[in-house]
N, CA, C and O of each residue as an XYZ file, in Angstrom:
328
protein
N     -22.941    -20.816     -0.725
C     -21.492    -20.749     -0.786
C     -20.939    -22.170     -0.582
O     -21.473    -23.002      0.152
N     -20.087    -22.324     -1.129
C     -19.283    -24.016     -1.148
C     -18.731    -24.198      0.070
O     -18.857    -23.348      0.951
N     -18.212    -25.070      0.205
C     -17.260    -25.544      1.451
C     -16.190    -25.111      1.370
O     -15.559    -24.614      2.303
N     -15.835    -25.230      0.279
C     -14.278    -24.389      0.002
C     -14.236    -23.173      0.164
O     -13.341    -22.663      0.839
N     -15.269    -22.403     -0.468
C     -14.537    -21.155     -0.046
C     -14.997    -20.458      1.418
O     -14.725    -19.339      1.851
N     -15.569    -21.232      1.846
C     -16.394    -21.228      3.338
C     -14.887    -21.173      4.175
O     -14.577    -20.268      4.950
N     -13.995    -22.404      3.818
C     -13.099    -22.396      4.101
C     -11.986    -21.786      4.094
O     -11.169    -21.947      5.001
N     -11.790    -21.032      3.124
C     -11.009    -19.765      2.751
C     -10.958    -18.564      3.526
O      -9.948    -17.935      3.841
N     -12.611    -18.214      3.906
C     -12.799    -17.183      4.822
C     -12.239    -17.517      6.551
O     -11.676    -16.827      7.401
N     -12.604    -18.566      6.515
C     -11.828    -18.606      8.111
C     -10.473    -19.018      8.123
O     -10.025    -20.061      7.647
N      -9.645    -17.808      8.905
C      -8.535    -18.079      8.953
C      -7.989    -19.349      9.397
O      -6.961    -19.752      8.852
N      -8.492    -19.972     10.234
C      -8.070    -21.262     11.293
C      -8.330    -22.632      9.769
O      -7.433    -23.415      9.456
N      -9.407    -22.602      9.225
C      -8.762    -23.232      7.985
C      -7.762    -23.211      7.513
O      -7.141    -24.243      7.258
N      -7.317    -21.997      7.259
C      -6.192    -21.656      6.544
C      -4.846    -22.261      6.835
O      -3.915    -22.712      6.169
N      -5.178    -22.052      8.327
C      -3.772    -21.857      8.960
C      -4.627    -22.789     10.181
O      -5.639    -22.186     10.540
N      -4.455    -23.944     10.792
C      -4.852    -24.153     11.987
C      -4.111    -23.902     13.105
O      -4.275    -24.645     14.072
N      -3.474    -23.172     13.156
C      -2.418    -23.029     14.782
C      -3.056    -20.982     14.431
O      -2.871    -20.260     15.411
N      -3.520    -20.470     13.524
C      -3.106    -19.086     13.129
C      -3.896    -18.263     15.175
O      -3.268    -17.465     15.871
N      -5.033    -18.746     15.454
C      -5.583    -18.037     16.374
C      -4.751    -18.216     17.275
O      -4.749    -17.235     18.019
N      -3.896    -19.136     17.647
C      -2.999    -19.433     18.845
C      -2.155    -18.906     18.642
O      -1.363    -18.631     19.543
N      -1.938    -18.495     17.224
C      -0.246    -17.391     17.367
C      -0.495    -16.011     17.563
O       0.329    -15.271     18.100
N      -1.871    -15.546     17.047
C      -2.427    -14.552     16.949
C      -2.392    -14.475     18.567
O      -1.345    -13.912     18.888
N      -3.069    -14.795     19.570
C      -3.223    -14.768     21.287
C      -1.158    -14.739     21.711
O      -0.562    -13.847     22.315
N      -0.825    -15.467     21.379
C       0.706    -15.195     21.759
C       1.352    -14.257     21.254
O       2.442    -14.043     21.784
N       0.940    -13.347     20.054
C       1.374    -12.623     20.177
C       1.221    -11.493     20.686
O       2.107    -10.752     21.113
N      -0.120    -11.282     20.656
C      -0.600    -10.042     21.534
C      -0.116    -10.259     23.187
O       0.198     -9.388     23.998
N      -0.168    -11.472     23.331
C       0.204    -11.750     24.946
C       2.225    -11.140     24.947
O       2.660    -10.548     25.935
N       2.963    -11.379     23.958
C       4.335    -11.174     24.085
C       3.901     -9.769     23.697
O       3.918     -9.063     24.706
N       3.565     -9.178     22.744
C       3.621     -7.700     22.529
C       3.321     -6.801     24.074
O       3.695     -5.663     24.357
N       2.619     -7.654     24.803
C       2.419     -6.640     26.022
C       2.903     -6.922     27.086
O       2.186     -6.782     28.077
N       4.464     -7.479     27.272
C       5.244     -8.014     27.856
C       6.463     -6.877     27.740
O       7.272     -6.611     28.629
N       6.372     -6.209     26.258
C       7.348     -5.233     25.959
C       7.757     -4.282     26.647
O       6.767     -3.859     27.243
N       9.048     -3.417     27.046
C       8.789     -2.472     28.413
C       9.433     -1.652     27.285
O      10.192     -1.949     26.362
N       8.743     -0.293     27.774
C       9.492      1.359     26.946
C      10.574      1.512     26.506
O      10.991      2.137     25.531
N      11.155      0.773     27.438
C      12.955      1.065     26.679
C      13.039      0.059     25.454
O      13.350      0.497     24.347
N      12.775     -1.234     25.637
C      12.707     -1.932     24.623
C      11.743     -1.383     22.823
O      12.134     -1.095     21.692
N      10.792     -1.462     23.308
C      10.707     -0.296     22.269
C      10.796      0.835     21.615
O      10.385      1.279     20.543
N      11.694      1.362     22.881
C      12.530      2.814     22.207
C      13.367      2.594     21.573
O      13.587      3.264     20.564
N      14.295      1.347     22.028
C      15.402      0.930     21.486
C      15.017      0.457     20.217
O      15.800      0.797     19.330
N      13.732     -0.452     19.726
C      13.850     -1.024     18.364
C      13.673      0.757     17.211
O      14.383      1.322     16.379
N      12.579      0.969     17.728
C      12.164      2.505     16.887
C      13.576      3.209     16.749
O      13.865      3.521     15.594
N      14.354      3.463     17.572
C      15.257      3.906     17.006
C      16.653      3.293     16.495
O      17.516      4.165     16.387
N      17.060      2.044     16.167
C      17.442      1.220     15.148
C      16.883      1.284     13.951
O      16.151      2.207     13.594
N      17.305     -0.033     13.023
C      16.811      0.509     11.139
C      15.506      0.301     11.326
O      14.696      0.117     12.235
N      15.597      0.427      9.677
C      13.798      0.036      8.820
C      13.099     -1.003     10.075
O      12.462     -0.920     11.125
N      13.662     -1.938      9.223
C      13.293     -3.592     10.044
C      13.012     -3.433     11.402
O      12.042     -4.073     11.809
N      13.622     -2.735     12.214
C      13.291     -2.675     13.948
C      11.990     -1.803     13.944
O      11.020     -1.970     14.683
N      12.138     -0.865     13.002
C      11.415      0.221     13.297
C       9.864     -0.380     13.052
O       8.859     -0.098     13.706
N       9.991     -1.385     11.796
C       8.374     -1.440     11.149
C       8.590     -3.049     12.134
O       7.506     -3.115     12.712
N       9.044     -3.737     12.378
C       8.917     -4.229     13.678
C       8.233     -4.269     14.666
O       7.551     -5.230     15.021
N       8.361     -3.062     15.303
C       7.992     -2.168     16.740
C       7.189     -1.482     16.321
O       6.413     -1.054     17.175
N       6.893     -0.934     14.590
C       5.278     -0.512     14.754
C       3.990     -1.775     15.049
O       3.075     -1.727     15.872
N       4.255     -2.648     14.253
C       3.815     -3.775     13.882
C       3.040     -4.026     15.637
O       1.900     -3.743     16.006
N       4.226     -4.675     16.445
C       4.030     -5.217     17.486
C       3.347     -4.052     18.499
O       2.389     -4.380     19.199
N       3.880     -2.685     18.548
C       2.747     -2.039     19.148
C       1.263     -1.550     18.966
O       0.518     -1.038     19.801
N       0.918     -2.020     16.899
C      -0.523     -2.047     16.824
C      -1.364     -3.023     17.609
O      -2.554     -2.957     17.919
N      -0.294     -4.107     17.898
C      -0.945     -5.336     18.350
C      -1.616     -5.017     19.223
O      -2.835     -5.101     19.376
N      -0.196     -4.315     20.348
C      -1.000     -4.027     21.548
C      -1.385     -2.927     22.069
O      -1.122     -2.451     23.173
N      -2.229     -2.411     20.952
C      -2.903     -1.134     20.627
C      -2.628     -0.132     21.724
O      -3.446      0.584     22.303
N      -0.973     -0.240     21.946
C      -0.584      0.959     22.775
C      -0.717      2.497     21.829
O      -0.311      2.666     20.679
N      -1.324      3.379     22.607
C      -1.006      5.170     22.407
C      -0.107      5.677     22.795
O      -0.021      6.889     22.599
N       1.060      4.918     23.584
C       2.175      5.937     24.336
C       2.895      6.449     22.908
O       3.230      7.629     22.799
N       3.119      5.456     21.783
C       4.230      5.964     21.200
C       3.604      5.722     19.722
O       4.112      5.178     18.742
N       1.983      6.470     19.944
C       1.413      6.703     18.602
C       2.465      8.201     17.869
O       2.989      8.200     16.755
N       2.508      9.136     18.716
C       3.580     10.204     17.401
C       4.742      9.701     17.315
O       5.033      9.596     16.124
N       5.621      9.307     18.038
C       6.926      8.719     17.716
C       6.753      7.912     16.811
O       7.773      7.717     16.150
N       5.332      7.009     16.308
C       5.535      6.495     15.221
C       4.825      7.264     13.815
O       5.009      6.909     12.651
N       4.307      7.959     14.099
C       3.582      9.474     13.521
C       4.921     10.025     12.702
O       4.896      9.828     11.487
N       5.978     10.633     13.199
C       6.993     11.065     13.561
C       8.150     10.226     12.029
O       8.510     10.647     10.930
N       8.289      9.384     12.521
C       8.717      8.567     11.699
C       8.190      7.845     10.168
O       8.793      7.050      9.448
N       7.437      8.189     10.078
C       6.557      7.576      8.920
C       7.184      8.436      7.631
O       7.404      8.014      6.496
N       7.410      9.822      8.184
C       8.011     10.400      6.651
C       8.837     10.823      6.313
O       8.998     11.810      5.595
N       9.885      9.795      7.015
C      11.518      9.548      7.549
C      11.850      8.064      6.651
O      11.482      6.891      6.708
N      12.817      8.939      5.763
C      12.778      7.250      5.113
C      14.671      7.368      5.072
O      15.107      8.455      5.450
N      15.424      6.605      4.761
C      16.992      6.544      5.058
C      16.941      5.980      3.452
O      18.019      5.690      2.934
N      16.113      5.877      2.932
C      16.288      4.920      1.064
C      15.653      6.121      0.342
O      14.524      6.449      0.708
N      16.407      6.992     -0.898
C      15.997      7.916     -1.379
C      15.662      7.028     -3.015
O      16.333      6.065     -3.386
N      14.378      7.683     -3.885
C      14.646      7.166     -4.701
C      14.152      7.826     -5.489
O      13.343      8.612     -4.996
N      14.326      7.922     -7.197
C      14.508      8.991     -8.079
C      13.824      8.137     -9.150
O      13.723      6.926     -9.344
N      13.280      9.538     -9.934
C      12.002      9.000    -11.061
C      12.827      9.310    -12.406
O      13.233     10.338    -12.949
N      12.900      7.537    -12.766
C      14.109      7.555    -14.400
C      13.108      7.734    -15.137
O      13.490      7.305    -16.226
N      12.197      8.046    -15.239
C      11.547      7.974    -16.362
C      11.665      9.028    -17.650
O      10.989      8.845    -18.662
């Protein structure tokens, strides 16, 4: 395999700061307190896939159905022109 694409596979090539944002964020995701993420989940889209996002991080289960729950809840309807 080349150097290049040797390089491709590791993210920190890619991105050299990427593992240090990756550790800060899991470190801020578990800083989050219940209400705060009750509050984003129940705001829009954006808060909602937000606050899923940041609680995969920190591979919390408290509010695996609340996001269960929501997944086949959409507020954007859309219709087949075909």
């Amino acid at each position: 395999m080349t150097d290049a694409r040797l390089r491709l596979r590791d993210p920190a090539a890619r991105w050299p700061h990427g593992e240090r944002f990756a550790h800060q964020l899991i470190d801020d995701a578990a800083t989050i307190t219940d209400a705060e993420w009750e509050a984003l989940l129940g705001y829009e889209w954006r808060s909602r896939l937000t606050a899923a996002c940041l609680i995969g991080v920190d591979r919390s289960e408290r509010f695996r159905e609340r996001i269960g729950d929501l997944l086949p809840t959409s507020e954007v309807r859309f219709s087949d022109n075909t």
